[in-house]
Amino acid sequence: MRISTDFLVIGSGLSGLIFALKASEYGTVSLLSKDEITEGATFYAQGGIAAVLDEKDSIKDHVKDTVNAGAGLCRKDVAEEICSEGPRLVRELINNYGVNFSRNNGEIDLGLEGGHTKRRVLHAEDRTGYEIETKLVDAVKKESNINIFENHVAINLFVDNNVCIGAYALDKKSNQINNFQATITTLATGGAGKVFLVTSNPDVCTGDGIAMAYRAGAKIINMEFTQFHPTSLYHPHAKAFLITEAMRGEGAKLIDKNGKRFMSKYHPKKELAPRDIVSRSIDAELKTTGEDCVFLDITHKNPSFVKDRFPTIYERCLTYGIDITVQPIPVVPAAHYLIGGVKATTTGQTNVKNLLAIGEVSCTGFHGANRLASNSLLEALVCANKAAKFGAILCMNTGAPTKQPFPYWDPGMAEDPDEMVIVKQNWDEIRRFMWNYVGIVRSDNRLIRAANRLEVVMKEINQFYWDFKIHPHLLDLRNLAQVAELIIRCARGRRESRGVHYSIDHTKKSDSLYNTELQISMVDKVPLNGKFVE
Ligand code: FAD
Ligand code: SIN
């Protein structure tokens, strides 16, 4: 099937939904989602969205905290732009889309999180993402100009002469590959936490947008900066369950198995130190003691406060037999957020014409080398708004969608019964060596080992990709491997420790500031529509 549209939006998290809503005022929108429309990191966001609403707070302070956390690599102009736009746009979430943030005596309740010097985190109890995502999905479903394509996995962008004219997408229900021809294509595909064995991210976060953009010639930057969240639940049956940083903001303490606090050894701000420091401190504790986890203790707080403020976490932990009002919570760090990504401006522009990138898939320079808590939803909100305005102008200037249709995908490949075994084996292998060798603490040797392992695995995946019929799991795996390769290459290129990138062989910050940037060479360029290119 060939679908022609003004705007193709790949991804239906906060950034994709806002872009779709705003762009639909100017033209037709096709909104793709890899799974059900709500599935993505946004849905699971807990702590909240940072914006200056308190009169004792200021944009200047928000920018300062952002830049301080960013370890020298934040773009201050970008931080000023995003922090300034935040208050107006969060009010729009409340007034235009009915998002209900928690209130205290009628006033919005502002939370505190690591690295923030003021209370400025709007939240809906501990299920902020659920509240935002479901309200925006309701709004999108009411827009006649927006067509929603759930369970459609974008496979590759189609780029001609450095102009993006759409994408191929696999309809998981019918197994058909459709051509989406678009004047403007917007990547809003989120992050890539699934590259690591332990992650807070849902299954859809396999870095597809970054891999697709890279194959299409877009510049990819700063992939070494993977942010590890200090506290995800440690339990054999718990898959990817975060314990929000807001709990430390409300006074929860990190303790070892003997009940002893340890953060004062590492940073004067203790539990509220920047996230990279807390994650590394826990990692160091685990390595020194040989224990499997540390504990987060909020039992000193009134149980009714804990249940009201953190109902989702309370309920979920209870299902694993942990009553957080009387027991400390076993926690470990987990891969959480990809700071690097497709190089983009705050209006989403990439180096490929008519291809925009917004939200976690993009890298605008806002987070520098270490993201401040709750600044990700803020960036997604602000940049999606700005990109939709920019995209509308670009669309008008470019004219009607897709003058030249691009070729249909050639599905002429055989099925292979062994496929799933190989996919599963490679999937497990990549995630394990990325965790062990490219995790919270890195070294030159570990990175070399990871690169060597990846080379073998990528050969196998590529052979499979070209020889056999594609399958959603194979697409995920291929993208995951590509993203792993970009992370390793960027990490090897950064010969210093900065922000979330820490190497035992280069423990100091270098005097010079630089971004790591990768772009596919013409020699490596792969055909974008399967085995047989017309
Ligand atoms: P997402 O919300 O991840 O959406 C990505 C979308 O892309 C999904 O719809 C997915 O289906 C789609 N997609 C992906 N690949 C394809 C493909 N190939 N084809 C079609 N569709 C595709 N940040 C904060 O600021 N505050 C918080 O409190 C917070 N809490 C968090 C808690 C958790 C558990 C996690 C995982 C993250 C949290 N973050 C938080 C980070 C934040 O949620 C994300 O960075 C943000 O939601 C990203 O939004 P997004 O729109 O870019 O992507
Ligand atoms: C959290 O709730 O701890 C996550 C906040 C974030 O990732 O910004």
Coordinates of C-alpha atoms and ligand atoms in Angstrom, one line a residue:
M1 CA 0.0 0.0 0.0
R2 CA 1.2 3.6 -0.7
I3 CA 0.0 6.2 1.7
S4 CA 0.6 9.9 0.9
T5 CA 0.7 12.4 3.7
D6 CA 2.0 15.9 4.5
F7 CA 3.6 14.9 7.8
L8 CA 4.8 11.4 8.6
V9 CA 5.3 11.1 12.4
I10 CA 7.2 8.0 13.5
G11 CA 6.5 7.5 17.2
S12 CA 3.6 8.3 19.5
G13 CA 5.2 9.3 22.8
L14 CA 5.0 12.9 24.1
S15 CA 7.1 14.3 21.3
G16 CA 5.2 12.5 18.5
L17 CA 1.8 13.3 19.9
I18 CA 2.5 17.0 20.4
F19 CA 4.0 17.2 16.9
A20 CA 1.0 15.5 15.4
L21 CA -1.5 17.7 17.2
K22 CA 0.2 20.9 16.2
A23 CA 1.1 19.8 12.6
S24 CA -2.5 18.7 12.0
E25 CA -3.5 22.4 11.9
Y26 CA -1.5 22.7 8.7
G27 CA -1.9 19.4 6.9
T28 CA -2.6 15.7 7.0
V29 CA -0.6 13.6 9.5
S30 CA 0.1 9.8 9.5
L31 CA 1.1 8.8 13.0
L32 CA 3.0 5.5 13.3
S33 CA 3.4 3.5 16.5
K34 CA 5.4 0.3 16.7
D35 CA 3.1 -1.2 19.2
E36 CA -0.2 0.1 20.8
I37 CA -0.3 3.8 20.6
T38 CA 0.4 4.4 24.3
E39 CA 3.4 2.1 24.5
G40 CA 6.8 4.0 24.9
A41 CA 8.9 5.6 27.6
T42 CA 6.5 8.5 28.1
F43 CA 3.8 6.2 29.4
Y44 CA 6.1 5.0 32.2
A45 CA 7.5 8.4 33.2
Q46 CA 7.2 8.7 37.0
G47 CA 9.0 11.8 38.5
G48 CA 7.6 14.5 36.3
I49 CA 8.3 17.4 34.1
A50 CA 10.6 20.3 35.1
A51 CA 9.4 23.9 34.6
V52 CA 9.6 27.1 36.6
L53 CA 6.3 27.9 38.1
D54 CA 7.2 29.0 41.6
E55 CA 7.8 32.7 42.1
K56 CA 10.8 31.9 44.3
D57 CA 12.3 30.0 41.3
S58 CA 13.7 31.5 38.1
I59 CA 14.5 30.5 34.5
K60 CA 18.1 31.6 35.2
D61 CA 18.3 29.0 38.1
H62 CA 16.8 26.2 35.9
V63 CA 19.3 26.9 33.2
K64 CA 22.1 27.0 35.8
D65 CA 21.1 23.6 37.3
T66 CA 20.8 22.1 33.8
V67 CA 24.2 23.4 32.7
N68 CA 25.8 22.3 36.0
A69 CA 24.5 18.8 35.6
G70 CA 25.7 18.7 31.9
A71 CA 29.4 18.6 32.9
G72 CA 30.5 21.4 30.5
L73 CA 28.8 20.1 27.3
C74 CA 25.3 21.7 27.6
R75 CA 24.5 24.3 25.0
K76 CA 23.6 27.2 27.2
D77 CA 21.6 28.9 24.4
V78 CA 19.5 25.7 23.9
A79 CA 19.0 25.4 27.7
E80 CA 17.8 29.0 27.8
E81 CA 15.4 28.5 25.0
I82 CA 13.9 25.2 26.4
C83 CA 13.7 26.3 30.0
S84 CA 12.0 29.6 29.0
E85 CA 9.4 27.9 26.8
G86 CA 8.6 25.3 29.5
P87 CA 6.2 27.2 31.8
R88 CA 3.9 28.3 29.0
L89 CA 3.8 24.9 27.4
V90 CA 3.1 23.0 30.6
R91 CA 0.2 25.4 31.2
E92 CA -1.0 24.5 27.8
L93 CA -0.9 20.8 28.7
I94 CA -3.2 21.6 31.6
N95 CA -5.5 24.0 29.9
N96 CA -5.8 22.6 26.4
Y97 CA -5.4 18.9 27.0
G98 CA -6.7 18.5 30.5
V99 CA -3.5 17.0 32.0
N100 CA -4.1 16.8 35.8
F101 CA -0.9 17.5 37.8
S102 CA -1.0 16.8 41.5
R103 CA -2.0 19.8 43.7
N104 CA -1.5 20.8 47.2
N105 CA -4.2 23.2 48.6
G106 CA -5.2 24.0 45.1
E107 CA -1.7 24.9 44.0
I108 CA 0.4 22.7 41.7
D109 CA 2.6 20.5 43.9
L110 CA 6.2 21.0 42.8
G111 CA 8.6 18.1 43.5
L112 CA 12.4 18.1 44.1
E113 CA 14.8 15.9 42.3
G114 CA 18.6 15.3 42.1
G115 CA 20.6 18.3 40.7
H116 CA 17.7 20.8 41.0
T117 CA 18.2 23.6 43.5
K118 CA 14.5 24.4 43.6
R119 CA 11.2 22.5 43.7
R120 CA 10.1 22.7 40.1
V121 CA 8.9 19.2 39.0
L122 CA 5.2 19.0 38.1
H123 CA 4.0 15.5 38.6
A124 CA 0.8 13.4 38.7
E125 CA 1.5 11.4 41.8
D126 CA 4.2 8.9 40.5
R127 CA 2.4 8.3 37.2
T128 CA 3.1 11.5 35.4
G129 CA 3.7 9.8 32.0
Y130 CA 0.5 7.9 32.1
E131 CA -1.5 11.1 32.8
I132 CA 0.2 13.0 29.9
E133 CA 0.2 10.2 27.4
T134 CA -3.4 9.2 27.8
K135 CA -4.7 12.8 27.7
L136 CA -2.7 13.5 24.5
V137 CA -3.8 10.2 22.9
D138 CA -7.5 11.2 23.6
A139 CA -6.8 14.6 21.9
V140 CA -5.1 12.9 18.9
K141 CA -8.0 10.5 18.4
K142 CA -10.4 13.5 18.0
E143 CA -8.4 15.1 15.2
S144 CA -9.8 14.3 11.7
N145 CA -6.5 15.3 10.1
I146 CA -4.5 12.6 12.0
N147 CA -4.5 9.0 10.8
I148 CA -3.2 6.6 13.4
F149 CA -1.3 3.5 12.3
E150 CA -0.7 1.3 15.4
N151 CA 1.5 -1.8 15.2
H152 CA 3.4 -0.3 12.3
V153 CA 7.2 -0.7 12.6
A154 CA 9.1 1.8 10.5
I155 CA 11.9 -0.1 8.8
N156 CA 13.9 2.4 6.8
L157 CA 13.7 6.0 5.7
F158 CA 13.7 6.7 2.0
V159 CA 16.2 9.4 1.2
D160 CA 16.9 10.6 -2.3
N161 CA 19.7 13.1 -2.9
N162 CA 19.8 13.9 0.8
V163 CA 16.0 14.7 0.8
C164 CA 13.8 12.4 2.9
I165 CA 10.6 11.5 1.2
G166 CA 9.1 9.0 3.6
A167 CA 9.6 5.6 5.1
Y168 CA 8.8 1.9 4.7
A169 CA 6.8 0.4 7.6
L170 CA 5.9 -3.1 8.4
D171 CA 2.3 -3.6 9.4
K172 CA 2.7 -6.3 12.1
K173 CA -0.9 -7.5 11.8
S174 CA -1.1 -8.0 8.1
N175 CA 2.7 -8.6 7.6
Q176 CA 2.6 -6.1 4.7
I177 CA 5.2 -3.5 4.1
N178 CA 3.7 -0.1 3.3
N179 CA 5.2 3.0 1.7
F180 CA 4.5 6.2 3.6
Q181 CA 5.3 9.1 1.2
A182 CA 5.6 12.3 3.1
T183 CA 6.6 15.9 2.5
I184 CA 8.0 16.1 6.1
T185 CA 9.1 13.0 8.0
T186 CA 9.6 13.4 11.8
L187 CA 11.4 10.9 13.9
A188 CA 9.9 10.7 17.4
T189 CA 11.0 7.1 18.1
G190 CA 12.5 7.6 21.6
G191 CA 15.6 6.0 23.1
A192 CA 17.5 2.7 23.1
G193 CA 17.6 1.4 26.7
K194 CA 17.1 -2.2 25.4
V195 CA 20.7 -2.2 24.2
F196 CA 21.6 -2.9 27.9
L197 CA 20.7 -6.0 29.9
V198 CA 19.3 -4.0 32.8
T199 CA 17.1 -1.1 31.8
S200 CA 14.1 0.9 32.9
N201 CA 12.9 1.2 29.3
P202 CA 9.9 -0.6 27.7
D203 CA 10.5 -3.1 24.9
V204 CA 9.9 -0.6 22.1
C205 CA 13.0 1.3 23.0
T206 CA 15.5 -0.3 20.6
G207 CA 16.9 2.8 19.0
D208 CA 15.2 2.3 15.7
G209 CA 15.1 6.0 14.8
I210 CA 18.8 6.4 15.4
A211 CA 19.7 3.4 13.4
M212 CA 17.3 4.4 10.5
A213 CA 18.7 8.0 10.5
Y214 CA 22.3 6.7 10.5
R215 CA 21.6 4.4 7.6
A216 CA 20.0 7.4 5.7
G217 CA 23.1 9.6 6.2
A218 CA 22.0 11.7 9.2
K219 CA 24.7 12.8 11.7
I220 CA 24.6 11.0 15.0
I221 CA 26.3 12.5 18.1
N222 CA 27.4 11.8 21.6
M223 CA 26.2 8.2 21.8
E224 CA 28.6 7.4 24.6
F225 CA 26.4 9.3 27.0
T226 CA 24.0 6.7 28.2
Q227 CA 22.4 7.7 31.5
F228 CA 22.0 5.1 34.1
H229 CA 19.2 5.7 36.6
P230 CA 20.4 4.9 40.1
T231 CA 17.3 3.1 41.4
S232 CA 15.3 0.4 39.5
L233 CA 13.7 -2.4 41.5
Y234 CA 15.8 -5.4 42.1
H235 CA 13.6 -8.5 42.1
P236 CA 13.8 -11.7 40.0
H237 CA 10.3 -11.2 38.6
A238 CA 10.4 -7.4 38.1
K239 CA 11.1 -6.4 34.5
A240 CA 12.1 -2.7 34.1
F241 CA 10.5 -1.1 37.0
L242 CA 11.8 2.3 38.1
I243 CA 11.8 3.7 41.6
T244 CA 11.5 7.4 41.0
E245 CA 14.2 9.9 41.9
A246 CA 11.3 11.9 43.5
M247 CA 11.4 9.4 46.3
R248 CA 14.9 10.6 47.2
G249 CA 13.6 14.2 46.7
E250 CA 11.1 13.4 49.5
G251 CA 13.8 12.1 51.8
A252 CA 14.4 8.5 51.0
K253 CA 17.9 7.3 51.9
L254 CA 20.2 4.8 50.2
I255 CA 21.5 2.2 52.6
D256 CA 23.5 -1.0 52.4
K257 CA 22.3 -4.4 53.7
N258 CA 23.3 -3.5 57.2
G259 CA 21.1 -0.4 57.1
K260 CA 24.1 2.0 56.8
R261 CA 23.9 5.1 54.6
F262 CA 26.8 5.4 52.2
M263 CA 26.2 8.4 49.9
S264 CA 28.1 10.9 52.1
K265 CA 31.3 9.0 51.1
Y266 CA 30.8 10.1 47.5
H267 CA 29.1 13.6 47.4
P268 CA 28.1 16.4 49.8
K269 CA 24.6 16.3 48.4
K270 CA 24.3 12.6 49.3
E271 CA 21.2 11.0 47.8
L272 CA 20.4 14.2 45.8
A273 CA 23.8 14.4 44.0
P274 CA 23.6 14.4 40.2
R275 CA 22.4 11.1 38.8
D276 CA 25.7 10.0 37.3
I277 CA 27.4 10.3 40.7
V278 CA 24.6 8.4 42.5
S279 CA 24.7 5.6 39.9
R280 CA 28.5 5.3 40.0
S281 CA 28.4 5.3 43.8
I282 CA 26.0 2.4 43.9
D283 CA 28.0 0.6 41.3
A284 CA 31.2 1.1 43.5
E285 CA 29.3 -0.2 46.6
L286 CA 28.1 -3.3 44.8
K287 CA 31.6 -4.0 43.4
T288 CA 33.3 -3.5 46.8
T289 CA 30.8 -5.5 48.9
G290 CA 30.0 -8.2 46.2
E291 CA 26.3 -7.7 47.1
D292 CA 23.6 -7.8 44.4
C293 CA 21.7 -4.7 45.3
V294 CA 21.5 -1.7 47.7
F295 CA 18.3 -0.5 49.4
L296 CA 16.2 2.7 49.2
D297 CA 14.5 3.4 52.5
I298 CA 11.5 5.7 52.9
T299 CA 10.1 3.9 56.0
H300 CA 10.7 6.9 58.2
K301 CA 7.9 8.8 56.4
N302 CA 4.3 8.6 57.4
P303 CA 2.8 5.5 55.6
S304 CA -0.2 7.5 54.3
F305 CA 2.1 10.1 52.8
V306 CA 4.1 7.3 51.0
K307 CA 0.9 5.7 49.7
D308 CA -0.6 9.0 48.5
R309 CA 2.6 10.3 46.9
F310 CA 3.9 7.0 45.4
P311 CA 0.8 4.9 44.8
T312 CA 2.1 3.1 41.7
I313 CA 5.4 2.1 43.3
Y314 CA 3.6 1.1 46.6
E315 CA 1.2 -1.2 44.7
R316 CA 3.8 -2.7 42.4
C317 CA 6.2 -3.4 45.2
L318 CA 3.4 -5.0 47.2
T319 CA 2.9 -7.5 44.4
Y320 CA 6.4 -8.6 45.0
G321 CA 5.9 -8.9 48.7
I322 CA 7.6 -5.6 49.6
D323 CA 5.7 -3.2 51.7
I324 CA 7.6 0.0 51.2
T325 CA 6.1 1.8 54.2
V326 CA 7.9 -0.7 56.5
Q327 CA 10.6 -2.3 54.4
P328 CA 13.5 -0.8 52.4
I329 CA 13.3 -1.4 48.6
P330 CA 16.1 -3.5 46.9
V331 CA 17.4 -1.4 44.0
V332 CA 20.1 -1.4 41.3
P333 CA 21.1 1.1 38.6
A334 CA 19.6 0.6 35.1
A335 CA 20.2 2.0 31.7
H336 CA 17.6 4.8 31.5
Y337 CA 18.1 7.5 28.9
L338 CA 20.1 8.1 25.8
I339 CA 21.5 11.6 25.8
G340 CA 23.1 11.3 22.4
G341 CA 21.2 10.7 19.2
V342 CA 20.3 12.3 15.9
K343 CA 22.0 15.7 15.7
A344 CA 19.1 18.2 15.7
T345 CA 18.2 21.8 16.4
T346 CA 15.5 22.7 18.8
T347 CA 13.2 22.9 15.8
G348 CA 14.1 19.3 14.9
Q349 CA 16.2 20.1 11.9
T350 CA 18.8 17.4 10.9
N351 CA 21.3 17.4 8.2
V352 CA 18.9 15.5 5.9
K353 CA 16.4 17.7 4.2
N354 CA 12.8 17.3 5.3
L355 CA 13.8 14.9 8.1
L356 CA 13.1 16.2 11.6
A357 CA 14.1 14.5 14.9
I358 CA 12.5 15.3 18.3
G359 CA 12.4 13.9 21.8
E360 CA 14.8 11.3 23.1
V361 CA 15.9 10.2 19.6
S362 CA 17.4 13.6 19.0
C363 CA 20.4 15.3 20.5
T364 CA 20.0 19.1 20.7
G365 CA 22.8 19.8 23.3
F366 CA 20.3 20.5 26.0
H367 CA 21.5 17.7 28.3
G368 CA 25.2 18.1 27.7
A369 CA 27.0 15.0 29.1
N370 CA 24.5 14.4 31.9
R371 CA 20.7 15.0 31.9
L372 CA 19.0 16.7 34.8
A373 CA 16.0 14.7 36.1
S374 CA 12.7 15.6 34.5
N375 CA 14.3 17.7 31.8
S376 CA 13.6 15.0 29.2
L377 CA 9.8 15.4 29.1
L378 CA 10.4 19.1 29.0
E379 CA 12.7 18.9 26.0
A380 CA 10.2 16.6 24.2
L381 CA 7.4 19.0 24.8
V382 CA 9.2 22.2 23.8
C383 CA 11.0 20.8 20.8
A384 CA 7.9 19.1 19.4
N385 CA 6.0 22.4 19.5
K386 CA 8.8 24.3 17.8
A387 CA 9.4 21.5 15.2
A388 CA 5.7 21.5 14.3
K389 CA 5.8 25.2 13.5
F390 CA 9.1 24.8 11.6
G391 CA 7.7 21.7 9.8
A392 CA 4.6 23.6 8.7
I393 CA 6.7 26.3 7.0
L394 CA 9.0 23.7 5.4
C395 CA 5.9 21.8 4.2
M396 CA 4.4 24.9 2.6
N397 CA 7.7 25.7 0.9
T398 CA 8.3 22.2 -0.3
G399 CA 4.9 21.8 -1.9
A400 CA 2.7 18.7 -2.4
P401 CA 3.8 15.5 -0.8
T402 CA 6.2 13.2 -2.6
K403 CA 6.3 14.1 -6.3
Q404 CA 8.2 11.0 -7.1
P405 CA 6.9 7.8 -5.6
F406 CA 9.6 5.5 -4.2
P407 CA 9.8 1.8 -5.1
Y408 CA 7.9 -0.8 -3.2
W409 CA 9.8 -3.0 -0.8
D410 CA 10.9 -6.3 -2.4
P411 CA 9.7 -9.1 -0.1
G412 CA 11.3 -11.9 -2.2
M413 CA 13.1 -13.6 0.7
A414 CA 12.6 -17.0 2.2
E415 CA 11.5 -17.8 5.7
D416 CA 14.0 -19.6 7.9
P417 CA 12.8 -21.8 10.8
D418 CA 16.0 -21.2 12.8
E419 CA 15.6 -17.4 12.7
M420 CA 14.1 -16.9 16.2
V421 CA 16.9 -18.9 17.9
I422 CA 19.6 -16.8 16.3
V423 CA 17.7 -13.6 17.0
K424 CA 17.3 -14.5 20.6
Q425 CA 20.9 -15.6 21.0
N426 CA 22.3 -12.4 19.5
W427 CA 19.8 -10.3 21.4
D428 CA 20.9 -11.7 24.7
E429 CA 24.5 -11.6 23.8
I430 CA 24.6 -7.9 22.8
R431 CA 22.6 -6.8 25.8
R432 CA 24.9 -8.7 28.2
F433 CA 28.3 -7.5 26.8
M434 CA 27.0 -4.0 26.5
W435 CA 26.1 -4.1 30.2
N436 CA 29.3 -5.7 31.3
Y437 CA 31.8 -3.8 29.0
V438 CA 30.0 -0.6 28.0
G439 CA 28.1 0.1 31.2
I440 CA 28.4 2.5 34.1
V441 CA 32.2 2.1 34.3
R442 CA 34.2 1.6 31.1
S443 CA 37.8 0.9 30.1
D444 CA 39.7 0.8 26.8
N445 CA 40.0 -3.0 27.0
R446 CA 36.4 -3.5 27.8
L447 CA 35.4 -1.3 24.8
I448 CA 37.7 -3.2 22.5
R449 CA 36.2 -6.5 23.7
A450 CA 32.7 -5.2 23.1
A451 CA 33.7 -4.0 19.6
N452 CA 35.1 -7.4 18.7
R453 CA 32.1 -9.3 19.9
L454 CA 29.8 -6.9 18.1
E455 CA 31.6 -7.4 14.8
V456 CA 30.9 -11.1 14.8
V457 CA 27.3 -10.7 15.9
M458 CA 26.6 -8.0 13.3
K459 CA 27.9 -10.2 10.4
E460 CA 25.5 -12.9 11.5
I461 CA 22.6 -10.4 11.8
N462 CA 23.3 -8.8 8.4
Q463 CA 23.5 -12.2 6.7
F464 CA 20.1 -13.0 8.2
Y465 CA 18.6 -9.7 7.3
W466 CA 19.6 -10.0 3.6
D467 CA 18.9 -13.7 3.2
F468 CA 15.5 -14.1 4.9
K469 CA 12.2 -12.5 5.2
I470 CA 12.1 -9.7 7.7
H471 CA 10.4 -10.1 11.1
P472 CA 9.7 -7.4 13.8
H473 CA 12.2 -9.1 16.1
L474 CA 14.9 -9.2 13.5
L475 CA 14.3 -5.5 12.8
D476 CA 14.7 -4.7 16.5
L477 CA 17.8 -6.8 16.7
R478 CA 19.4 -5.2 13.6
N479 CA 18.7 -1.7 15.0
L480 CA 19.9 -2.6 18.5
A481 CA 23.2 -3.9 17.0
Q482 CA 23.6 -0.7 15.0
V483 CA 23.0 1.5 18.0
A484 CA 25.4 -0.6 20.1
E485 CA 28.0 -0.1 17.5
L486 CA 27.5 3.7 17.5
I487 CA 27.7 3.8 21.3
I488 CA 30.9 1.8 21.4
R489 CA 32.5 3.9 18.6
C490 CA 31.6 7.2 20.3
A491 CA 32.8 5.8 23.7
R492 CA 36.1 4.8 22.2
G493 CA 36.4 8.3 20.7
R494 CA 36.0 10.1 24.0
R495 CA 39.3 9.8 25.8
E496 CA 38.3 11.4 29.0
S497 CA 35.6 10.9 31.7
R498 CA 32.8 13.4 31.5
G499 CA 29.2 13.3 32.8
V500 CA 27.7 9.8 32.4
H501 CA 30.7 8.5 30.4
Y502 CA 33.3 7.2 32.9
S503 CA 36.5 5.4 31.9
I504 CA 39.0 4.0 34.4
D505 CA 41.7 4.6 31.8
H506 CA 40.9 8.3 31.3
T507 CA 39.6 9.4 34.7
K508 CA 40.0 13.2 34.2
K509 CA 38.0 15.6 32.1
S510 CA 40.0 16.9 29.1
D511 CA 40.6 20.6 28.8
S512 CA 38.9 20.8 25.4
L513 CA 35.2 20.4 24.9
Y514 CA 34.0 18.3 21.9
N515 CA 31.1 16.3 20.7
T516 CA 31.6 12.8 19.2
E517 CA 30.0 12.8 15.7
L518 CA 29.4 9.9 13.3
Q519 CA 28.0 9.7 9.8
I520 CA 27.8 6.7 7.5
S521 CA 30.3 6.9 4.7
M522 CA 29.2 6.5 1.1
V523 CA 31.2 3.3 0.9
D524 CA 29.3 1.8 3.8
K525 CA 26.0 3.1 2.6
V526 CA 23.4 0.3 2.6
P527 CA 20.5 0.0 0.3
L528 CA 17.4 1.1 2.1
N529 CA 14.6 -1.0 0.7
G530 CA 15.6 -4.6 1.3
K531 CA 17.8 -6.8 -0.8
F532 CA 16.9 -5.8 -4.4
V533 CA 17.0 -2.1 -5.0
E534 CA 15.5 -0.8 -8.2
Ligands
FAD1 P1 8.8 7.7 23.7 O1 7.8 8.1 24.7 O2 9.7 6.6 24.1 O3 8.0 7.2 22.4 C1 8.6 6.5 21.3 C2 7.6 6.1 20.3 O4 8.2 5.7 19.1 C3 6.7 5.0 20.8 O5 5.4 5.2 20.4 C4 7.2 3.8 19.9 O6 6.2 2.8 19.6 C5 7.6 4.5 18.7 N1 8.6 3.8 17.8 C6 9.9 3.4 18.2 N2 10.4 2.8 17.1 C7 9.5 2.8 16.1 C8 9.5 2.3 14.8 N3 10.5 1.7 14.3 N4 8.4 2.4 14.1 C9 7.3 3.0 14.6 N5 7.2 3.6 15.8 C10 8.3 3.4 16.6 N6 11.8 11.9 31.8 C11 11.4 12.9 32.5 O7 11.6 14.1 32.1 N7 10.7 12.8 33.7 C12 10.4 11.6 34.2 O8 9.7 11.5 35.2 C13 10.8 10.4 33.5 N8 10.6 9.2 34.0 C14 10.9 8.1 33.2 C15 10.6 6.8 33.7 C16 10.8 5.7 32.9 C17 10.5 4.3 33.4 C18 11.5 5.9 31.7 C19 11.8 4.7 30.8 C20 11.8 7.1 31.2 C21 11.6 8.2 32.0 N9 11.9 9.5 31.5 C22 11.5 10.6 32.3 C23 12.4 9.7 30.2 C24 11.3 10.1 29.3 O9 10.1 9.4 29.7 C25 11.6 9.9 27.8 O10 12.8 10.5 27.5 C26 10.5 10.6 27.0 O11 9.2 10.2 27.4 C27 10.7 10.3 25.5 O12 9.6 10.7 24.8 P2 9.6 10.4 23.2 O13 8.4 11.0 22.7 O14 10.9 10.9 22.7 O15 9.7 8.8 23.1
SIN2 C1 12.4 9.5 37.8 O1 11.2 9.6 38.1 O2 13.3 9.3 38.6 C2 12.8 9.7 36.4 C3 13.0 11.1 36.1 C4 13.7 11.3 34.9 O3 14.2 10.3 34.2 O4 13.9 12.4 34.5

